[in-house]
Every structure is written in C-alpha cells, then in structure tokens.
PDB file of C-alpha atoms in Angstrom:
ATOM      1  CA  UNK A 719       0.000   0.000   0.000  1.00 52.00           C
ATOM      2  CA  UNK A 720       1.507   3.215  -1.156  1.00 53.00           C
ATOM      3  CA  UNK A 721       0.889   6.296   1.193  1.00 55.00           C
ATOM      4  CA  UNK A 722      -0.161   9.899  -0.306  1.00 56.00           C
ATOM      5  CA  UNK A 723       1.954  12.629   1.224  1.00 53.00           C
ATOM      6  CA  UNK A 724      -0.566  15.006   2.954  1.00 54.00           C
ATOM      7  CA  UNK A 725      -1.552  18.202   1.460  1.00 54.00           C
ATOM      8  CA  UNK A 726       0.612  19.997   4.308  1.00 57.00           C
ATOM      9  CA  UNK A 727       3.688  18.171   3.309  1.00 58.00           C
ATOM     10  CA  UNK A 728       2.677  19.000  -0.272  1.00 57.00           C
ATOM     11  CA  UNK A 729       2.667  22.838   0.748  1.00 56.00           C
ATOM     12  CA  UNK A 730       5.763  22.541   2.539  1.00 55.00           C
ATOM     13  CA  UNK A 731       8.104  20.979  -0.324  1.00 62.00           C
ATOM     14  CA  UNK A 732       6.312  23.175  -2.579  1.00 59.00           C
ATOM     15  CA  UNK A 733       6.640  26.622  -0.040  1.00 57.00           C
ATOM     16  CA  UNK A 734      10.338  25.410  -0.228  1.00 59.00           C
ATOM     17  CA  UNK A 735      10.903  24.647  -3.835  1.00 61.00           C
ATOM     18  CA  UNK A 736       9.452  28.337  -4.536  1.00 55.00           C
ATOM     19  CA  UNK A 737      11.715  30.168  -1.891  1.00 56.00           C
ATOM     20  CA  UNK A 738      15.047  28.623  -2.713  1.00 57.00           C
ATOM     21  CA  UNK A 739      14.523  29.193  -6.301  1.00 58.00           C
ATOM     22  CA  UNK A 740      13.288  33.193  -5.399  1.00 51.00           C
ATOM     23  CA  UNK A 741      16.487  33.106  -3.622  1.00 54.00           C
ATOM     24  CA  UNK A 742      19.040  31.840  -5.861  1.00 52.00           C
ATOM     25  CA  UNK A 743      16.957  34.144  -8.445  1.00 53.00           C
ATOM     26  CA  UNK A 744      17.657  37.323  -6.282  1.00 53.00           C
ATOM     27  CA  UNK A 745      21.303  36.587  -6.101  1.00 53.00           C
ATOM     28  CA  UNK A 746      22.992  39.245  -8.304  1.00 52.00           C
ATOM     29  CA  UNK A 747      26.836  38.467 -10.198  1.00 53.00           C
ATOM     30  CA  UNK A 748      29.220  40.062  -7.992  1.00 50.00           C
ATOM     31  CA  UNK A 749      30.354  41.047 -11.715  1.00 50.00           C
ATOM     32  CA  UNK A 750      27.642  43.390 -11.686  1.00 49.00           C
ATOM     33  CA  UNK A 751      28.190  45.842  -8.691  1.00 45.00           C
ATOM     34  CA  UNK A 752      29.456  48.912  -9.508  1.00 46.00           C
ATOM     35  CA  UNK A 753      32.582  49.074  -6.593  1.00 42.00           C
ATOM     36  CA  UNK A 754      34.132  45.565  -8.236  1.00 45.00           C
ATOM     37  CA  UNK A 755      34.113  47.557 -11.586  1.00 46.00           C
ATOM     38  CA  UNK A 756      36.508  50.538 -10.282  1.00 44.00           C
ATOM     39  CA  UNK A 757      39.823  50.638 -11.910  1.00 48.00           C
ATOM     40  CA  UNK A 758      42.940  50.963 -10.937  1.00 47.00           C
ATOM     41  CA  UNK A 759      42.483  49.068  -7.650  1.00 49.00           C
ATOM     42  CA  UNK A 760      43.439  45.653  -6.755  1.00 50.00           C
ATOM     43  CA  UNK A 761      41.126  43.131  -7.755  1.00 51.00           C
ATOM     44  CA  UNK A 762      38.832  45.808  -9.227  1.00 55.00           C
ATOM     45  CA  UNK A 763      36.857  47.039  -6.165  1.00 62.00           C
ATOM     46  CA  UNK A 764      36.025  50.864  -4.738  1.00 70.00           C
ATOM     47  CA  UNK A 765      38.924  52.708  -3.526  1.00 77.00           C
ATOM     48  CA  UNK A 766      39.445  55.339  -1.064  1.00 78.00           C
ATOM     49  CA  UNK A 767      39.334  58.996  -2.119  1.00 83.00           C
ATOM     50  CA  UNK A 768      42.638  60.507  -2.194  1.00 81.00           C
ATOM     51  CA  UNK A 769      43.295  62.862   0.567  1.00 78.00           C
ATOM     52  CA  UNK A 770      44.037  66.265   0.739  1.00 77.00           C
ATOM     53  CA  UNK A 771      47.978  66.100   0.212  1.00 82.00           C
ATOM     54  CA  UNK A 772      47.588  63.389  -2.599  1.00 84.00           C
ATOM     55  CA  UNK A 773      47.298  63.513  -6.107  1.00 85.00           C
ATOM     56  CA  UNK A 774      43.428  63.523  -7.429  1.00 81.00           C
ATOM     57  CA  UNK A 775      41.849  60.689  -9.528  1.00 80.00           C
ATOM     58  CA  UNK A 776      39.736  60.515 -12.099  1.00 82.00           C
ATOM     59  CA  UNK A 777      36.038  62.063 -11.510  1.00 78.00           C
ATOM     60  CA  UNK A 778      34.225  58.774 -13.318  1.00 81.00           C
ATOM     61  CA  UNK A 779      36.096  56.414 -11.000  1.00 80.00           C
ATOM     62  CA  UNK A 780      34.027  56.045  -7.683  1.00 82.00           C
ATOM     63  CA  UNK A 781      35.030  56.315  -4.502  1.00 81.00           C
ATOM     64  CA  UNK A 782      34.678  56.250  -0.730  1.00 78.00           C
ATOM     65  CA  UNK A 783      35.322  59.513   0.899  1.00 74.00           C
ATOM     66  CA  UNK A 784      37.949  59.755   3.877  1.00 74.00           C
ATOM     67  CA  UNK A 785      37.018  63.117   5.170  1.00 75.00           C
ATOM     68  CA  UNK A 786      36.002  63.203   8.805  1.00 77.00           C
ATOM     69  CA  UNK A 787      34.063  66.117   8.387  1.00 79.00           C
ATOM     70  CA  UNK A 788      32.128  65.126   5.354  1.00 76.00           C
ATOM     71  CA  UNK A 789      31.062  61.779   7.175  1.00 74.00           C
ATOM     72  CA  UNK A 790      30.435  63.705  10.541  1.00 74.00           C
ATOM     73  CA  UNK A 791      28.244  65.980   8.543  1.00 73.00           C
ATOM     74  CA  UNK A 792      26.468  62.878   6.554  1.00 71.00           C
ATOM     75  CA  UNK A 793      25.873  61.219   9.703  1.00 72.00           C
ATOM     76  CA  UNK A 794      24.451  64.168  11.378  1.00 71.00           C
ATOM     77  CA  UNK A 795      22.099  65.194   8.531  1.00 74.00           C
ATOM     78  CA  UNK A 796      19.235  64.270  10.082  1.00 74.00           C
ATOM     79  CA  UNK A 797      19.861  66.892  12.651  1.00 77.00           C
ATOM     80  CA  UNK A 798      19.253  69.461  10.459  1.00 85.00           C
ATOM     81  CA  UNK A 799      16.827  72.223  10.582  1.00 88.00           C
ATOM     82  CA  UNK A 800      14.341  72.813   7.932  1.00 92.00           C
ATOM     83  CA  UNK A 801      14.594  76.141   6.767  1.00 94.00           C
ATOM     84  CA  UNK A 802      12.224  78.903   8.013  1.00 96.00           C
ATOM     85  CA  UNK A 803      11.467  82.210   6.529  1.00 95.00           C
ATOM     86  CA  UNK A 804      11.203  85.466   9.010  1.00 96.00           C
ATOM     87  CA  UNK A 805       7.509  85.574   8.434  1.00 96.00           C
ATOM     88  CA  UNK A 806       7.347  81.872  10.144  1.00 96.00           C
ATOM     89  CA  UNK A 807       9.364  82.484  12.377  1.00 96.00           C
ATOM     90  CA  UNK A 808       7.880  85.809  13.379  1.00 96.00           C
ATOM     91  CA  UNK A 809       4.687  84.508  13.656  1.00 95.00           C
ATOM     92  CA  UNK A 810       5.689  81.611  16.111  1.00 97.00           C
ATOM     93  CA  UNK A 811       7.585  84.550  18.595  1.00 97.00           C
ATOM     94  CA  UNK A 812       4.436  85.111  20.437  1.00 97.00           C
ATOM     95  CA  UNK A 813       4.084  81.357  21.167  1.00 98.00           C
ATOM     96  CA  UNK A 814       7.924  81.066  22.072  1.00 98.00           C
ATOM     97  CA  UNK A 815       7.024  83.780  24.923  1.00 98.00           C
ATOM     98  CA  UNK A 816       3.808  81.892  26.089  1.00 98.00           C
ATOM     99  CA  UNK A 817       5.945  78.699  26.353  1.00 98.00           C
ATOM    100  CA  UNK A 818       8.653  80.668  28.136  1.00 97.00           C
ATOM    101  CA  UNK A 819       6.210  81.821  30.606  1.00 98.00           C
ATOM    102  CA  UNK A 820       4.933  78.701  30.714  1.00 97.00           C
ATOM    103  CA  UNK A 821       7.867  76.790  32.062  1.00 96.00           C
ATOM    104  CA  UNK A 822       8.982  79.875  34.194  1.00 96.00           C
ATOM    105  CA  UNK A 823       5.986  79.081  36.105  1.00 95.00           C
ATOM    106  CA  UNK A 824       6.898  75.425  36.401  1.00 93.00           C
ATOM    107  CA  UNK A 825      10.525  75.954  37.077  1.00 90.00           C
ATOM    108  CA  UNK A 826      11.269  75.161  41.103  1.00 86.00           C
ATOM    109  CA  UNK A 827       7.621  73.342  41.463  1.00 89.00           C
ATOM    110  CA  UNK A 828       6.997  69.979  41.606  1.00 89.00           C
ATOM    111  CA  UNK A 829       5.640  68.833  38.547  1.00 89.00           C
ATOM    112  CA  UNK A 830       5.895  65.956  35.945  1.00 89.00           C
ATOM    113  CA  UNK A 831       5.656  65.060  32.529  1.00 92.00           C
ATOM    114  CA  UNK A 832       1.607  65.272  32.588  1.00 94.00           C
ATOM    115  CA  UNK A 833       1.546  68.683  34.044  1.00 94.00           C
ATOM    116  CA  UNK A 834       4.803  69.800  31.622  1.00 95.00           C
ATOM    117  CA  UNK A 835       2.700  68.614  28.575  1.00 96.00           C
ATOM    118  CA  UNK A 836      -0.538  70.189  29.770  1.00 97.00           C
ATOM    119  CA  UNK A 837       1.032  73.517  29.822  1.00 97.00           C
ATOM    120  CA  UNK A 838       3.464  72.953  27.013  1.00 97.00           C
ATOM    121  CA  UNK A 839       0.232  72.515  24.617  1.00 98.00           C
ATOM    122  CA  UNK A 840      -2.002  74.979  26.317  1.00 98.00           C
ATOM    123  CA  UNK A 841       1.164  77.427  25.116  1.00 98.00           C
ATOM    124  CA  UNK A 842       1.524  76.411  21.444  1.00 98.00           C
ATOM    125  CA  UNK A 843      -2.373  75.557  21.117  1.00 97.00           C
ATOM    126  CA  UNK A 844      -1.667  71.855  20.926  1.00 98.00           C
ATOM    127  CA  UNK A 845      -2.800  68.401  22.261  1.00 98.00           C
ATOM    128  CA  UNK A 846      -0.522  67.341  25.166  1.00 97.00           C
ATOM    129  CA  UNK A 847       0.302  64.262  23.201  1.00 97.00           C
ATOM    130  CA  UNK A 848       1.393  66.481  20.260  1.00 97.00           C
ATOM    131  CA  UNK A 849       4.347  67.854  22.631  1.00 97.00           C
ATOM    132  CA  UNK A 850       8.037  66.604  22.743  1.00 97.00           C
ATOM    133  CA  UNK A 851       9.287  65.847  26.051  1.00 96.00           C
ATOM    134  CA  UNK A 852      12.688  65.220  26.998  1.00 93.00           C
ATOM    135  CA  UNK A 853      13.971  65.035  31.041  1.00 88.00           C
ATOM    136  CA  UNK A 854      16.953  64.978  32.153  1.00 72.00           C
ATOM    137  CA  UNK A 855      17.468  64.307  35.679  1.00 65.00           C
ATOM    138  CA  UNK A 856      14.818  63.113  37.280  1.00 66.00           C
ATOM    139  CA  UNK A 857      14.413  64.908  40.793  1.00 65.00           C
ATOM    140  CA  UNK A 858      11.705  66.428  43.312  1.00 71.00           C
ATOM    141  CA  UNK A 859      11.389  70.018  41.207  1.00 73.00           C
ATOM    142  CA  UNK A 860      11.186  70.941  37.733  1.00 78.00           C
ATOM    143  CA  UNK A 861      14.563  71.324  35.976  1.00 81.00           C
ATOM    144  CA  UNK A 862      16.955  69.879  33.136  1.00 87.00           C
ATOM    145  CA  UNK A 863      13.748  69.538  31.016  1.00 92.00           C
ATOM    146  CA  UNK A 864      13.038  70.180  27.373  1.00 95.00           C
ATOM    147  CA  UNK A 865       9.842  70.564  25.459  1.00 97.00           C
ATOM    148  CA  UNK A 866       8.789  71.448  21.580  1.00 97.00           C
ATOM    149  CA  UNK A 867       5.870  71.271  19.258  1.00 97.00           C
ATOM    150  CA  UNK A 868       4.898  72.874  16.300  1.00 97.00           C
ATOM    151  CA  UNK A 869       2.767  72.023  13.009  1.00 95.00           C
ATOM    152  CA  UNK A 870       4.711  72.193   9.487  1.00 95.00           C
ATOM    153  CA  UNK A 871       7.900  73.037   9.392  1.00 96.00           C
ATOM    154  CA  UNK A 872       7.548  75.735  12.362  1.00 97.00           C
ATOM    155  CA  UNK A 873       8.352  74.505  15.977  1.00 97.00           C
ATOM    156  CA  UNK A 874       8.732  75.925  18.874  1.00 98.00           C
ATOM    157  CA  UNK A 875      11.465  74.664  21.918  1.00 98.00           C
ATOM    158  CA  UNK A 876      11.686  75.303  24.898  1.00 97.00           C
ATOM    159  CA  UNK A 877      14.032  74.530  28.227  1.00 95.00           C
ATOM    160  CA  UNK A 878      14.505  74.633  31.813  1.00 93.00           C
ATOM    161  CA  UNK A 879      17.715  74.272  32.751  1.00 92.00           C
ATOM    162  CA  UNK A 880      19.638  73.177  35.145  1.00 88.00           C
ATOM    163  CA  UNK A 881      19.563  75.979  37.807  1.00 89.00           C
ATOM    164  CA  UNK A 882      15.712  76.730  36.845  1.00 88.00           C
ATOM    165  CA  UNK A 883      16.228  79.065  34.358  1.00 94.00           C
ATOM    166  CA  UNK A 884      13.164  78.625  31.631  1.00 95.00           C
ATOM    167  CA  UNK A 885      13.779  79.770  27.717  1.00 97.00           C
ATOM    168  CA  UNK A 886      11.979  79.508  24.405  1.00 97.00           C
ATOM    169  CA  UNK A 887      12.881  79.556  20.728  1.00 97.00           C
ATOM    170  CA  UNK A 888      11.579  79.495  16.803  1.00 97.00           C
ATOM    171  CA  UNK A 889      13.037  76.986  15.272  1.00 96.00           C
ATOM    172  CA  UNK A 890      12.632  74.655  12.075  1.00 96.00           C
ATOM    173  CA  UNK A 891      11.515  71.038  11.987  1.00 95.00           C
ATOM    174  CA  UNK A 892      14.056  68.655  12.203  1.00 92.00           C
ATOM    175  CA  UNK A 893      14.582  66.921   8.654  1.00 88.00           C
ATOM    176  CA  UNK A 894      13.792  63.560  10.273  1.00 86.00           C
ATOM    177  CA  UNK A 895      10.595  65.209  11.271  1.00 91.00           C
ATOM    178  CA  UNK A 896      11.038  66.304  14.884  1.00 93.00           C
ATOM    179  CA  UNK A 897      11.151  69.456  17.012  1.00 96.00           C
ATOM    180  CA  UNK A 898      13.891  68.919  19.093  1.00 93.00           C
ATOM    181  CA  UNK A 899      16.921  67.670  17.432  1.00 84.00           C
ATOM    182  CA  UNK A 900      17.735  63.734  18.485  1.00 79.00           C
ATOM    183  CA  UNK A 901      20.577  63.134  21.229  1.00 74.00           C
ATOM    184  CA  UNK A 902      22.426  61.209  19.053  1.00 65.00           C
ATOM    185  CA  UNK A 903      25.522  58.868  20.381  1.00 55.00           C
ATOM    186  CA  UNK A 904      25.911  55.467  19.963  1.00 47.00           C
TER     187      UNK A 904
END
C-alpha cells in the first residue's frame, strides 16, 4: 500500500521549492556591482578617495570619501533644521514667549511630565500628546527639562535648565521630522 503525502507536506516541499529558487533568483553576479568595476584598484573594487595632500583621480572612477568632516556631517544630517522664513518664524515669537512663561511658572515646582505637557500645549495651542518631552534628571522640582511642538515646518522649543532658568525659541523642523533635534551617540 503506497501512502499519499498530505496536502501539508505537499505545501511545505512546494513553499520550499518556490523560496530557494526566489532566492538563488535574487542573487545578483558580484560582476555586476558597480565598486568591483573601479579601476585601478586591486582586484577591481572601490577605492578610497585621495586625501588632501595626494594627487586627485579621475572624476568617473568612484570612490569612498575619507574626510572626517564630510562623514560627521552625513551622519548628522538628520539633525538638520528645515529652513524657516522670518515671516514663520515671526509669527511663532508670540508662542515662544507663552511657552517661556509657561515653564517659568513650572521651574522650582513639583511637577511631571503630565503637568509639563498640559502647559506645554495649552502654550503652542496643541494636544498634550502632540508635545516633545525630553527630562533629564529626574528629581523632586522641575529642571533639566526640554519641550517642543509645532505644526509644518515651524516649531517651537523650549528649556529649563539646570539651575531653573526657563527659555523659548523658533526653530525649524528637524529633517527627520522632529522638534527637538535627536541626542544622538551610539
């Protein structure tokens, strides 16, 4: 007597059979990227830009870049501000004071996140979920805290710092969308 295989096993060979050949399928000739193609390099792959005190290479011929800056400043892009124009930013001053005043009043008190938020968007005329909120050092008063909202490209930040001090500024988006600019690190 000669068993069937079920229908599962069926799907399972099958299911296999259609991912190893999507696989091998998907596997491009290492002929065919671009950095094995770059002459004048051993064994034909991307070279190093030449620095500043060495002799320059051809334009066509692609290359990784070596300067610190340049890969500082690509790594950092999406720090960025969006820009603004003096009519935004104008028009955002009088809810930079309100958030000042805001967080003067808070500064010293006992407060946290909830009441920070609450007054952050009663300031900038926004939900309290619609407010950044960033704490430093956690502690019994308000302090080391920073806040920012916006809508478009316009946001408004604003601090406390660390002895209490309470400030607010116009500034643009973020370009990876934010208001206040990420800590970055690794």
């Amino acid at each position: 007597m000669t068993r069937r295989p079920s229908s599962r096993t069926a799907a399972g060979t099958l299911l296999f059979a259609v991912l190893a050949s999507v696989l091998v399928a998907g596997c491009a000739e290492p002929s065919e990227d671009p950095r094995a193609n770059a002459s004048g390099t051993p064994g034909g792959g991307m070279r190093y830009c030449p620095g500043p005190g060495e002799p320059p290479i051809d334009p066509s011929v692609p290359c990784i870049s070596q300067d610190p800056a340049r890969k500082y400043a690509e790594n950092h892009a999406y720090r960025k501000e969006m820009e603004i124009g003096e009519e935004e930013r104008a028009g955002a001053r009088t809810k930079a004071d309100a958030l000042a005043e805001a967080l003067k009043g808070l500064a010293g008190k006992p407060v946290g996140e909830v009441e920070v938020r609450a007054a952050a968007a009663a300031a900038l005329g926004l939900e309290p979920a619609d407010v950044e909120y960033r704490a430093g050092t956690p502690g019994k008063v308000l302090k080391d805290v920073v806040v920012g909202g916006g809508r478009g490209k316009v946001c408004v930040n604003g601090n406390v710092d660390s002895r209490g001090n309470a400030t607010a500024e116009v500034a643009g988006r973020t370009m990876d969308g934010t208001c206040l600019p990420g800590l970055g690190g690794h």
